[in-house]
Coordinates of C-alpha atoms in Angstrom, one line a residue:
M1 CA -11.4 -16.7 -23.2
K2 CA -9.4 -19.2 -25.3
P3 CA -6.3 -21.0 -23.6
N4 CA -3.2 -19.0 -24.2
K5 CA 0.2 -19.8 -23.1
I6 CA 1.1 -16.4 -22.2
I7 CA -1.9 -15.8 -20.1
E8 CA -1.4 -19.1 -18.3
R9 CA 1.7 -18.3 -16.9
L10 CA 0.6 -15.5 -15.0
P11 CA 0.5 -15.7 -11.4
K12 CA -2.7 -16.3 -9.4
H13 CA -2.6 -12.8 -8.2
L14 CA -3.0 -11.1 -11.3
K15 CA -5.4 -13.7 -13.0
A16 CA -7.8 -12.4 -10.3
F17 CA -8.3 -9.3 -12.1
I18 CA -9.3 -10.7 -15.4
V19 CA -12.9 -10.6 -16.5
D20 CA -14.8 -12.1 -19.2
Q21 CA -15.2 -9.5 -22.1
E22 CA -18.8 -10.6 -22.7
Y23 CA -18.6 -9.8 -26.4
D24 CA -22.4 -10.2 -27.2
R25 CA -23.1 -7.1 -24.9
Y26 CA -21.7 -4.7 -27.0
T27 CA -24.6 -3.0 -28.7
A28 CA -24.8 -1.7 -32.4
L29 CA -24.7 1.8 -30.8
D30 CA -21.2 0.8 -29.1
H31 CA -19.8 -0.8 -32.4
A32 CA -20.9 2.5 -34.1
V33 CA -18.8 4.4 -31.7
W34 CA -15.9 2.3 -32.0
R35 CA -16.1 3.2 -35.8
Y36 CA -16.6 6.8 -35.5
V37 CA -13.5 7.1 -33.3
M38 CA -11.4 4.6 -35.6
R39 CA -12.3 6.2 -38.8
Q40 CA -11.7 9.4 -37.5
N41 CA -8.3 8.2 -35.8
Y42 CA -7.0 6.3 -39.1
N43 CA -7.7 9.6 -41.3
Y44 CA -5.9 12.0 -39.0
L45 CA -3.4 9.7 -37.5
Q46 CA -1.9 8.5 -40.6
H47 CA -0.2 11.7 -41.0
V48 CA 0.6 12.5 -37.4
A49 CA 1.1 9.1 -35.6
H50 CA 4.5 7.2 -35.4
E51 CA 5.1 5.0 -38.4
S52 CA 4.4 1.8 -36.6
Y53 CA 0.8 2.9 -36.0
I54 CA -1.1 2.3 -39.0
E55 CA 1.1 -1.1 -39.7
G56 CA 0.4 -2.0 -36.1
L57 CA -3.5 -2.1 -36.4
R58 CA -3.0 -4.7 -38.8
K59 CA -0.5 -6.8 -37.0
T60 CA -2.5 -6.4 -33.6
G61 CA -5.6 -7.4 -35.5
I62 CA -7.7 -4.3 -34.8
T63 CA -10.1 -3.2 -37.4
I64 CA -12.0 -0.3 -38.1
D65 CA -15.2 -1.5 -38.4
K66 CA -15.9 -3.5 -35.2
I67 CA -14.8 -3.7 -31.6
P68 CA -12.1 -6.2 -31.5
H69 CA -12.8 -9.7 -29.9
I70 CA -10.0 -10.4 -27.4
D71 CA -9.7 -13.8 -28.5
E72 CA -9.1 -12.7 -32.1
M73 CA -6.4 -10.2 -30.8
N74 CA -4.7 -13.0 -28.9
E75 CA -4.3 -15.2 -31.9
I76 CA -2.4 -12.4 -33.6
L77 CA -0.6 -10.8 -30.6
G78 CA 0.7 -14.3 -29.7
K79 CA 2.9 -14.0 -32.9
I80 CA 4.8 -11.2 -31.7
G81 CA 5.1 -12.6 -28.0
W82 CA 2.3 -11.0 -26.2
A83 CA -1.2 -11.4 -25.2
A84 CA -4.2 -9.3 -23.8
V85 CA -6.6 -9.8 -21.2
T86 CA -9.8 -7.8 -20.4
V87 CA -10.4 -6.2 -16.7
D88 CA -12.8 -4.2 -14.9
G89 CA -11.7 -0.6 -15.2
F90 CA -8.7 0.9 -13.5
I91 CA -6.7 -1.8 -11.7
P92 CA -3.9 -1.0 -9.1
P93 CA -0.7 0.5 -11.0
A94 CA 1.7 -2.2 -9.7
A95 CA -0.8 -4.8 -10.9
F96 CA -1.0 -3.0 -14.4
M97 CA 2.7 -2.9 -14.4
E98 CA 3.3 -6.4 -13.7
F99 CA 1.0 -7.6 -16.5
Q100 CA 3.5 -5.6 -18.8
A101 CA 6.3 -7.4 -17.3
Y102 CA 4.8 -10.8 -18.4
N103 CA 4.1 -9.3 -22.0
V104 CA 0.5 -8.9 -21.4
L105 CA -1.7 -5.9 -22.3
V106 CA -4.5 -5.0 -19.8
I107 CA -7.7 -3.9 -21.8
A108 CA -10.7 -2.6 -20.2
A109 CA -13.6 -4.5 -21.5
D110 CA -16.1 -1.5 -21.4
I111 CA -16.6 1.0 -24.0
R112 CA -17.1 4.8 -23.6
Q113 CA -20.4 6.2 -24.0
L114 CA -21.5 8.4 -26.8
K115 CA -21.6 11.4 -25.0
H116 CA -17.9 10.8 -24.0
I117 CA -16.8 9.8 -27.7
E118 CA -14.0 12.4 -27.8
Y119 CA -12.5 11.5 -24.7
T120 CA -13.4 9.4 -21.8
P121 CA -12.9 9.6 -18.2
A122 CA -12.7 5.8 -17.7
P123 CA -10.5 3.3 -19.4
D124 CA -12.1 1.7 -22.3
I125 CA -11.2 -0.9 -25.0
I126 CA -10.9 2.2 -27.4
H127 CA -8.0 3.7 -25.4
E128 CA -6.5 0.3 -24.6
A129 CA -7.0 -1.9 -27.6
A130 CA -6.8 1.1 -30.3
G131 CA -4.2 3.0 -28.2
H132 CA -1.6 0.6 -26.6
A133 CA -1.5 -2.6 -29.1
P134 CA -0.8 -1.1 -32.5
I135 CA 2.5 0.5 -31.3
I136 CA 3.4 -2.7 -29.4
A137 CA 4.3 -3.9 -32.8
D138 CA 7.3 -2.1 -32.8
P139 CA 10.1 -4.4 -31.1
A140 CA 12.0 -1.4 -29.3
Y141 CA 8.6 -0.2 -28.0
A142 CA 7.5 -3.7 -27.1
E143 CA 10.7 -4.1 -25.0
Y144 CA 10.3 -0.6 -23.2
L145 CA 7.0 -1.8 -22.2
R146 CA 8.1 -5.1 -20.7
Y147 CA 11.0 -3.4 -19.3
F148 CA 8.8 -0.6 -17.7
G149 CA 6.4 -3.3 -16.1
L150 CA 9.6 -5.1 -14.8
I151 CA 10.8 -1.9 -13.1
G152 CA 7.5 -0.4 -12.5
S153 CA 6.0 -3.3 -10.5
K154 CA 9.1 -3.1 -8.1
A155 CA 8.7 0.6 -7.3
L156 CA 7.6 1.2 -3.5
S157 CA 4.2 2.6 -3.0
S158 CA 2.8 4.5 -0.2
A159 CA -0.6 4.2 1.7
Q160 CA -1.7 7.4 0.0
D161 CA -1.0 6.1 -3.6
Y162 CA -3.6 3.3 -2.8
A163 CA -6.0 6.0 -1.6
L164 CA -5.8 8.1 -4.6
Y165 CA -6.0 5.0 -7.0
E166 CA -9.4 4.0 -5.2
A167 CA -10.4 7.7 -5.6
I168 CA -9.6 8.0 -9.0
R169 CA -11.2 4.7 -10.0
H170 CA -14.2 5.7 -8.4
L171 CA -14.5 9.0 -10.1
S172 CA -13.9 7.2 -13.4
I173 CA -17.0 4.9 -12.6
I174 CA -19.3 7.5 -11.8
K175 CA -18.4 10.0 -14.5
E176 CA -19.0 7.3 -17.1
D177 CA -22.5 6.7 -15.6
P178 CA -25.2 8.8 -16.9
N179 CA -27.2 8.3 -13.9
T180 CA -24.8 10.0 -11.4
P181 CA -26.0 13.1 -9.8
P182 CA -23.6 16.1 -10.5
H183 CA -23.2 16.5 -6.7
E184 CA -21.6 12.8 -6.3
I185 CA -19.1 13.7 -9.1
A186 CA -18.4 17.0 -7.4
E187 CA -17.7 15.1 -4.1
A188 CA -15.6 12.5 -5.8
E189 CA -13.3 15.3 -7.4
E190 CA -13.2 17.3 -4.1
R191 CA -11.9 13.9 -2.6
I192 CA -8.9 13.4 -5.0
K193 CA -8.1 16.9 -4.5
E194 CA -7.9 16.3 -0.5
I195 CA -5.6 13.1 -1.0
E196 CA -3.5 14.9 -3.6
A197 CA -2.7 17.8 -1.2
N198 CA -1.8 15.7 1.6
M199 CA 0.4 13.0 -0.2
G200 CA 3.7 14.0 1.2
E201 CA 6.9 13.5 -0.5
P202 CA 6.2 11.5 -3.9
S203 CA 6.6 7.7 -3.6
E204 CA 8.7 5.8 -6.2
M205 CA 5.5 4.4 -7.6
A206 CA 4.2 8.0 -7.9
R207 CA 7.2 9.1 -9.9
I208 CA 7.4 6.3 -12.2
R209 CA 3.6 6.5 -13.0
N210 CA 4.6 10.3 -14.0
L211 CA 7.4 8.5 -16.6
H212 CA 4.5 6.0 -17.5
W213 CA 1.9 8.9 -18.0
W214 CA 4.4 11.2 -20.2
T215 CA 5.7 8.1 -22.4
V216 CA 3.1 5.3 -22.6
E217 CA 0.1 7.3 -22.1
Y218 CA 0.9 10.9 -23.6
G219 CA 4.2 10.5 -25.4
L220 CA 5.4 12.0 -28.5
I221 CA 8.5 10.7 -30.5
G222 CA 11.0 12.3 -33.2
D223 CA 11.8 15.8 -33.8
L224 CA 10.8 18.5 -31.2
K225 CA 9.2 20.9 -33.7
N226 CA 7.6 18.1 -35.7
P227 CA 6.9 15.1 -33.5
K228 CA 4.8 12.2 -34.2
I229 CA 2.3 10.6 -31.6
Y230 CA 3.0 7.1 -30.2
G231 CA 1.2 7.5 -26.5
A232 CA -2.2 5.6 -26.3
G233 CA -4.0 8.4 -24.6
L234 CA -3.3 10.6 -27.7
L235 CA -3.9 8.0 -30.1
S236 CA -7.3 6.9 -28.5
S237 CA -8.7 10.4 -28.1
I238 CA -10.0 12.1 -31.4
G239 CA -9.8 15.5 -29.5
E240 CA -6.5 15.3 -27.8
S241 CA -4.7 14.1 -30.7
V242 CA -5.9 17.2 -32.8
W243 CA -5.1 19.4 -29.8
C244 CA -1.5 18.2 -28.8
M245 CA 0.0 19.0 -32.2
S246 CA -1.1 22.7 -31.9
D247 CA 1.4 25.2 -30.8
K248 CA -0.8 25.7 -27.6
V249 CA 0.9 22.5 -26.0
K250 CA 4.4 22.9 -24.9
K251 CA 6.9 20.4 -26.4
L252 CA 9.8 19.4 -24.2
P253 CA 12.5 17.0 -24.6
Y254 CA 12.0 13.9 -22.6
S255 CA 14.2 13.3 -19.6
I256 CA 14.5 11.8 -16.4
E257 CA 13.0 15.0 -15.0
A258 CA 9.6 14.1 -16.2
A259 CA 9.5 11.7 -13.4
D260 CA 8.8 15.2 -11.0
V261 CA 6.2 16.7 -13.6
S262 CA 2.7 15.4 -12.3
F263 CA -0.5 15.2 -14.5
D264 CA -4.3 15.9 -14.3
I265 CA -6.4 13.2 -15.8
T266 CA -9.3 15.4 -16.0
K267 CA -7.7 18.1 -18.2
P268 CA -5.6 18.6 -21.6
Q269 CA -2.1 18.5 -21.1
P270 CA -0.2 22.0 -20.9
Q271 CA 2.9 20.3 -21.9
L272 CA 4.0 16.8 -23.4
F273 CA 7.4 15.3 -23.9
V274 CA 9.3 14.4 -27.1
T275 CA 11.7 11.4 -27.0
P276 CA 14.1 11.0 -30.0
S277 CA 13.5 7.3 -30.1
F278 CA 12.0 4.3 -28.4
H279 CA 15.3 3.1 -27.5
Y280 CA 15.7 6.4 -25.6
L281 CA 12.7 5.6 -23.7
S282 CA 14.6 2.6 -21.9
E283 CA 17.6 4.7 -21.2
V284 CA 15.8 7.1 -19.5
L285 CA 13.8 4.2 -17.3
D286 CA 17.2 2.7 -16.6
Q287 CA 18.6 6.0 -15.3
F288 CA 15.2 6.3 -12.9
A289 CA 16.1 2.5 -12.0
D290 CA 19.3 3.5 -10.7
T291 CA 17.6 6.1 -8.3
M292 CA 15.0 3.4 -7.0
A293 CA 15.6 1.3 -3.6
L294 CA 15.6 -1.7 -6.0
R295 CA 19.1 -1.0 -7.1
R296 CA 20.6 1.1 -4.2
G297 CA 19.4 -1.0 -1.4
G298 CA 21.0 -0.6 1.7
M299 CA 19.7 2.1 4.7
Y300 CA 18.1 4.0 1.9
G301 CA 16.2 1.1 0.5
L302 CA 15.3 -0.1 4.0
Q303 CA 14.0 3.3 5.3
K304 CA 12.0 3.6 1.8
A305 CA 10.5 0.3 2.8
I306 CA 9.6 1.3 6.4
E307 CA 8.0 4.4 4.8
S308 CA 5.6 2.4 2.5
K309 CA 4.1 0.4 5.2
N310 CA 3.6 -2.2 2.7
T311 CA 5.0 -5.5 2.0
A312 CA 8.3 -5.2 0.7
T313 CA 11.6 -7.4 0.0
A314 CA 15.0 -6.7 1.4
Q315 CA 17.6 -9.0 -0.9
L316 CA 21.1 -9.7 0.6
N317 CA 24.1 -9.8 -1.5
N318 CA 23.8 -13.6 -1.3
G319 CA 20.5 -14.1 -2.9
V320 CA 18.7 -14.4 0.5
Q321 CA 15.3 -12.5 0.6
I322 CA 13.3 -11.2 3.7
S323 CA 9.6 -10.2 2.7
G324 CA 7.4 -8.6 5.0
T325 CA 6.3 -5.1 6.3
F326 CA 9.7 -3.6 7.5
V327 CA 9.3 -1.4 10.7
E328 CA 12.8 -1.0 11.9
V329 CA 16.4 -1.0 10.7
L330 CA 19.2 -0.8 13.3
A331 CA 22.8 0.6 12.1
D332 CA 26.2 0.2 13.0
N333 CA 28.2 3.4 13.9
T334 CA 28.7 3.8 10.3
G335 CA 25.0 3.9 9.2
T336 CA 25.2 0.8 7.5
P337 CA 22.2 -1.6 8.4
A338 CA 23.0 -4.2 11.0
Y339 CA 19.7 -5.7 11.8
L340 CA 16.3 -5.8 10.0
R341 CA 12.9 -6.4 11.5
T342 CA 9.5 -6.8 10.1
Q343 CA 6.3 -6.9 11.7
G344 CA 3.5 -9.4 10.8
P345 CA 3.7 -12.3 8.3
T346 CA 7.0 -12.6 6.7
M347 CA 8.5 -15.2 4.5
L348 CA 12.1 -16.0 3.6
S349 CA 13.2 -16.7 0.0
Y350 CA 16.4 -17.7 -1.9
N351 CA 16.8 -16.4 -5.3
G352 CA 12.7 -15.9 -5.8
R353 CA 11.7 -19.1 -4.4
L354 CA 10.3 -19.6 -0.9
L355 CA 12.7 -21.3 1.4
I356 CA 10.7 -24.5 2.5
G357 CA 9.7 -24.1 6.3
H358 CA 9.7 -20.3 6.1
D359 CA 6.6 -19.3 4.8
K360 CA 4.4 -16.5 6.3
D361 CA 2.7 -18.7 8.6
Y362 CA 5.8 -19.8 10.2
H363 CA 6.9 -16.3 10.8
A364 CA 3.6 -14.9 11.5
E365 CA 4.4 -12.6 13.9
G366 CA 7.5 -10.9 12.3
Y367 CA 11.1 -11.5 11.6
G368 CA 14.6 -10.0 12.7
T369 CA 18.1 -10.9 11.6
P370 CA 21.3 -9.2 11.7
I371 CA 23.6 -8.9 8.7
G372 CA 27.5 -8.1 8.2
L373 CA 30.9 -9.5 9.4
L374 CA 31.9 -11.3 12.5
K375 CA 34.5 -9.6 14.7
Q376 CA 36.8 -12.6 14.4
T377 CA 37.3 -12.8 10.7
D378 CA 37.4 -11.0 7.4
Q379 CA 35.4 -14.2 5.9
P380 CA 31.9 -13.9 5.4
I381 CA 29.8 -16.5 7.2
G382 CA 28.3 -17.6 4.0
K383 CA 31.7 -18.6 2.7
M384 CA 32.6 -20.5 5.4
S385 CA 33.2 -24.6 5.4
Y386 CA 32.5 -26.7 8.2
G387 CA 36.2 -26.5 9.6
D388 CA 36.1 -22.5 9.5
L389 CA 32.9 -22.8 11.9
R390 CA 34.5 -25.1 14.1
A391 CA 37.7 -23.0 14.2
L392 CA 35.1 -20.2 15.5
G393 CA 33.4 -22.4 17.8
I394 CA 30.4 -22.6 15.9
E395 CA 29.3 -26.3 15.6
E396 CA 26.0 -28.0 15.0
G397 CA 24.4 -29.3 18.5
R398 CA 26.5 -27.0 20.5
R399 CA 26.2 -23.9 22.3
C400 CA 28.2 -20.9 20.5
R401 CA 28.4 -17.1 20.3
L402 CA 28.5 -14.9 17.3
E403 CA 29.6 -11.4 17.6
Y404 CA 29.2 -9.1 14.8
R405 CA 31.3 -6.0 14.1
S406 CA 28.1 -4.1 14.5
G407 CA 27.6 -4.9 17.9
V408 CA 24.9 -7.6 17.4
V409 CA 25.6 -10.6 19.7
V410 CA 23.9 -14.0 18.8
E411 CA 24.3 -16.6 21.5
G412 CA 22.5 -19.9 21.5
R413 CA 22.7 -23.7 20.6
L414 CA 23.1 -24.3 16.6
L415 CA 20.5 -26.6 15.6
N416 CA 21.4 -26.6 11.7
V417 CA 23.0 -24.9 9.0
R418 CA 21.3 -24.4 5.4
R419 CA 23.5 -24.2 2.3
N420 CA 22.6 -23.3 -1.2
S421 CA 23.6 -25.7 -4.1
R422 CA 27.3 -24.0 -4.2
G423 CA 27.7 -24.7 -0.6
E424 CA 27.3 -21.4 0.8
I425 CA 25.6 -20.9 4.0
I426 CA 22.4 -18.9 3.9
L427 CA 20.5 -19.9 7.0
M428 CA 21.7 -21.0 10.7
S429 CA 18.9 -22.0 13.2
F430 CA 19.4 -21.8 17.1
D431 CA 17.1 -22.7 20.0
E432 CA 17.6 -21.1 23.6
C433 CA 18.9 -18.3 21.7
S434 CA 19.1 -14.6 22.6
V435 CA 20.0 -11.6 20.3
E436 CA 21.0 -8.0 21.5
M437 CA 22.7 -5.0 20.1
N438 CA 24.2 -2.4 22.5
G439 CA 22.2 -3.5 25.4
K440 CA 18.9 -3.6 23.3
R441 CA 17.3 -7.0 23.5
L442 CA 16.0 -8.4 19.9
F443 CA 15.2 -11.9 20.7
E444 CA 14.4 -14.2 23.9
P445 CA 15.1 -17.7 24.5
A446 CA 11.5 -18.0 25.1
W447 CA 10.3 -17.0 21.8
G448 CA 11.5 -20.3 20.3
V449 CA 13.6 -21.1 17.5
Y450 CA 15.8 -18.3 16.0
D451 CA 16.4 -18.4 12.1
L452 CA 19.4 -16.1 11.2
C453 CA 19.7 -15.1 7.8
V454 CA 23.3 -15.1 6.5
G455 CA 24.4 -11.9 4.4
E456 CA 26.7 -9.0 4.7
T457 CA 24.7 -6.4 2.9
V458 CA 21.3 -5.4 1.5
V459 CA 21.8 -5.0 -2.1
S460 CA 18.5 -4.7 -3.3
V461 CA 14.6 -3.5 -1.8
F462 CA 11.6 -3.6 -3.6
S463 CA 7.8 -3.9 -3.5
G464 CA 5.9 -7.0 -2.6
P465 CA 7.2 -10.4 -2.1
A466 CA 9.9 -12.2 -3.7
D467 CA 8.0 -15.2 -4.3
P468 CA 4.2 -13.9 -4.9
E469 CA 2.9 -17.3 -4.9
G470 CA 4.7 -18.8 -1.9
F471 CA 3.5 -15.6 -0.1
E472 CA 0.1 -16.1 -1.5
L473 CA 0.0 -12.5 -2.5
F474 CA -3.4 -11.4 -3.6
Y475 CA -4.2 -7.7 -4.6
P476 CA -7.5 -6.5 -3.2
V477 CA -10.0 -6.8 -6.3
P478 CA -11.9 -3.5 -6.3
E479 CA -15.5 -4.0 -4.8
E480 CA -16.8 -1.3 -6.6
K481 CA -17.4 -2.5 -10.1
T482 CA -18.0 -0.3 -13.6
H483 CA -21.7 0.5 -13.8
R484 CA -23.3 -1.2 -16.6
P485 CA -26.0 0.9 -18.8
Q486 CA -29.4 -0.1 -18.2
Y487 CA -31.6 0.1 -21.3
D488 CA -35.3 1.0 -21.5
E489 CA -37.3 -0.1 -24.4
Q490 CA -36.7 3.2 -26.1
N491 CA -32.9 2.7 -26.0
R492 CA -33.3 -1.0 -27.5
A493 CA -35.5 0.2 -30.2
L494 CA -32.8 2.8 -31.2
H495 CA -30.0 0.2 -30.9
A496 CA -32.0 -1.8 -33.2
L497 CA -31.8 1.0 -35.8
Y498 CA -28.0 1.1 -35.2
Q499 CA -28.0 -2.6 -35.9
A500 CA -30.2 -2.4 -39.1
V501 CA -27.6 -0.1 -40.7
R502 CA -24.6 -2.1 -39.7
D503 CA -26.5 -5.2 -41.3
I504 CA -26.8 -3.3 -44.4
R505 CA -23.2 -2.4 -44.6
E506 CA -22.0 -6.0 -43.8
G507 CA -24.5 -7.2 -46.5
R508 CA -27.2 -8.9 -44.3
R509 CA -29.8 -6.7 -45.4
E510 CA -30.7 -4.9 -48.6
A511 CA -29.7 -1.2 -48.8
S512 CA -33.3 -0.2 -50.0
Q513 CA -34.3 -0.9 -46.3
L514 CA -32.6 2.6 -45.5
Q515 CA -35.8 4.3 -46.5
N516 CA -37.7 2.1 -43.8
I517 CA -35.0 3.0 -41.1
W518 CA -35.4 6.6 -41.9
K519 CA -38.9 6.4 -41.2
E520 CA -38.3 5.1 -37.8
A521 CA -35.5 7.1 -37.1
Q522 CA -38.2 10.1 -37.2
N523 CA -39.3 9.0 -33.6
F524 CA -35.9 9.8 -32.1
M525 CA -35.1 13.1 -33.6
K526 CA -35.2 14.8 -30.1
R527 CA -32.7 12.6 -28.6
E528 CA -29.0 13.7 -29.4
E529 CA -27.7 10.3 -29.9
V530 CA -29.5 10.0 -32.8
W531 CA -26.9 12.0 -34.8
L532 CA -24.4 9.0 -35.1
L533 CA -27.1 7.0 -36.7
L534 CA -28.0 9.4 -39.4
L535 CA -24.4 9.6 -40.2
E536 CA -23.9 6.0 -40.3
M537 CA -27.3 5.9 -42.7
L538 CA -25.7 8.7 -45.0
E539 CA -22.5 6.9 -45.4
V540 CA -24.4 4.1 -46.8
A541 CA -26.7 6.2 -48.9
A542 CA -24.1 8.4 -50.3
T543 CA -22.7 5.5 -52.0
Q544 CA -25.8 3.8 -53.4
D545 CA -27.4 4.6 -56.9
G546 CA -31.0 6.2 -56.4
M547 CA -30.7 7.2 -52.7
N548 CA -29.7 10.8 -53.5
Q549 CA -32.9 12.3 -52.2
L550 CA -32.4 10.4 -48.9
A551 CA -29.0 11.2 -48.7
Q552 CA -29.8 14.9 -49.1
K553 CA -32.2 14.6 -46.3
L554 CA -30.0 13.0 -44.0
E555 CA -27.2 15.5 -44.8
E556 CA -29.5 18.4 -44.0
K557 CA -30.8 17.0 -40.8
L558 CA -27.0 16.5 -39.6
K559 CA -26.3 19.8 -40.4
E560 CA -29.5 21.4 -38.6
M561 CA -28.4 19.2 -35.7
A562 CA -24.9 20.9 -35.9
Q563 CA -26.5 24.4 -35.7
Q564 CA -28.8 23.2 -32.8
H565 CA -26.4 21.7 -30.7
S566 CA -22.8 23.5 -30.6
H567 CA -21.1 20.7 -28.7
L568 CA -22.0 18.1 -31.5
A569 CA -20.9 20.5 -34.4
K570 CA -17.3 19.3 -34.6
L571 CA -18.4 15.8 -34.2
I572 CA -21.0 15.9 -37.1
H573 CA -18.7 18.0 -39.5
D574 CA -15.7 15.7 -38.9
G575 CA -18.2 12.6 -39.8
L576 CA -19.5 14.3 -42.7
A577 CA -15.9 15.0 -44.0
L578 CA -15.2 11.7 -44.5
I579 CA -18.3 10.9 -46.5
P580 CA -17.7 11.1 -50.5
N581 CA -19.9 13.7 -52.4
V582 CA -21.1 15.5 -48.9
A583 CA -20.1 19.1 -49.0
I584 CA -19.2 20.6 -45.6
S585 CA -20.4 24.2 -44.8

C-alpha cells in the first residue's frame, strides 16, 4: 500500500489489522463477478438509490469493469479527507468503528464466490467498496460515519459480545469456503444460537451495533412510502436491493428505538428503517450517546464498566483518567461514587495522554483512589494553592490526614503534588500511607507509595484506555484467517477463458478469437460456473459484426441453462436483459 497521511496517523493497534490487498491474486472470474454485480446494481440502483450513489462511484474511483485497487481508491478518497485499508474479513466491532473515527474505511480484501454472487455471508470488497464508499462522498453522511466511529468505539462491550463476534466470523469464513462440510456449518450456526440465547442484557456495543446495522448497512432515506437506498448491505446485494423495495418489507420511521431491534445476518430483513435525512442520523446518534456511560458517567457508568469485565476508562471532572479493568466502586450515603478500584494493569492519564511514571507496568496489580470533597472545606483539592493546603495541614514532606465527606480517610506522608499547566492539582503521592472507608481497609503502608487521583466526580466512562499507545493497547488479531480458494488445473483453465474474454473487451485480443473460446468452453458445459463466462462472451459477440450466429448459440445455451438450473434462472435472465439485441423470454 502506498504511503498515505490519513493511514499513517492510525494507532498501532489498528494498523495490526491491515493486510496487503494482493491485487494480482484476483482471477478473471473474480473480476467478472465484480462486473456482473456492478452492472446489475448500476442499472437498478440509479433509480432507487440515494442521489449521491451514482456520483459517489465516480468520486471514489470505483468503476464497473474491474475490482478497485486500494491505492487508486486512496488517491481519490484523500481529496475528500478519507482513506481505505484492506483487512481480512470481519474485525472486532470496536476496531471497525475506531477506523471510522479516523476517517478510514475498512474493506475486506476478498471477493465473494460466484455461487454467492447475489449475497455473501462474509464481508467482501463488493460490499465494502461498492457499498460503503460511494455514499461517503456526501458530506453529511461522511460526518455521520466519522461521528458514529467516535461514539461507537467508546461503547462498553461484554465478554459475550466478543464470543458472538468470533462465532459470526468463524461462520462467515467456513460458509464462504466451498470445501466446508455441511455439518460444520450447522454446528457453527448452532453455536451462534447458543451464544445469542445467553447474551443477557444487551451491552452498549450490542445496541449501537443495531443502530449501525439499520443505518450504515441497511438504511433507507427519504419518504416513508417511496424511500431511497443508502445502506451498504443493500447497495452491494443485487438480491436484497430489489427485495427491500417491495411491500413485503415493512418500512418504519427511523428513531432511537432501532437500537433495541436486533437483526439476523443470515436472513433478509423483515423491516427496514427510513431516515428523513443524513443529518437526522447524527441527531439520533446524539440521543443514543446521551444514554451511554460515555456521557452519563457516575455510578451508572462505573457499574457498566464493572459488568463489561474489559478495559475501560473513568474520567474525572478535571481531566484525570483511570484506565483498567474496574472491579469495585464504593459509594457514600447518597449513592455517589466515593472510591474506585481496578484489578490488573492500570494506567493514569490526563486529557488522553499518559501521566509519565503511571503506566500499566507501574500499576500492574491494580489501582484505587477516593474522589470527592474534603470535610473541612467546600474548595476542591485541585483548586487549592500551596497556602490553602498548608492551612489544612497538608504539606510536602510532612505526615497529613485527608478526611473526605464520603468517609474515606487517607493518612500518610505527602511526597509530592503534581499540577497541570493551569496550576491545578491532579495527583498526590504518599508513603507510609493507609486508606480506609467506614472501617474497611483499602490500602496498607506496606504496599508502597500511594498515588491519589484528585477529582470530585466521574463525568465519563468509556471502553478502552484513554491513551491507547501509552497503554500499549492491542486487539487480538483473529488467528483464523479467511480460507483462500485452491484452484486445480481445470479451474485454472476455466479462468484462462474468462481472462481471454476480458482481454478482448479491453482491446488486447481480436474479437474473432471468441470462436476459439467458444470451442474450448464446450469442455466446461457440465460446470455451473460457466454461465457467467457465456454471458460475458455474448455481451461482446452481440456488439460485433459477423458474430450473429455465435451470439445466437450463446443465447440459446444460456436460456437452456436457465431452464435446467432454476437457481441460476434469475441471474441469467437479469444478465441477458442488459445485453442489446437479446430477447428475454
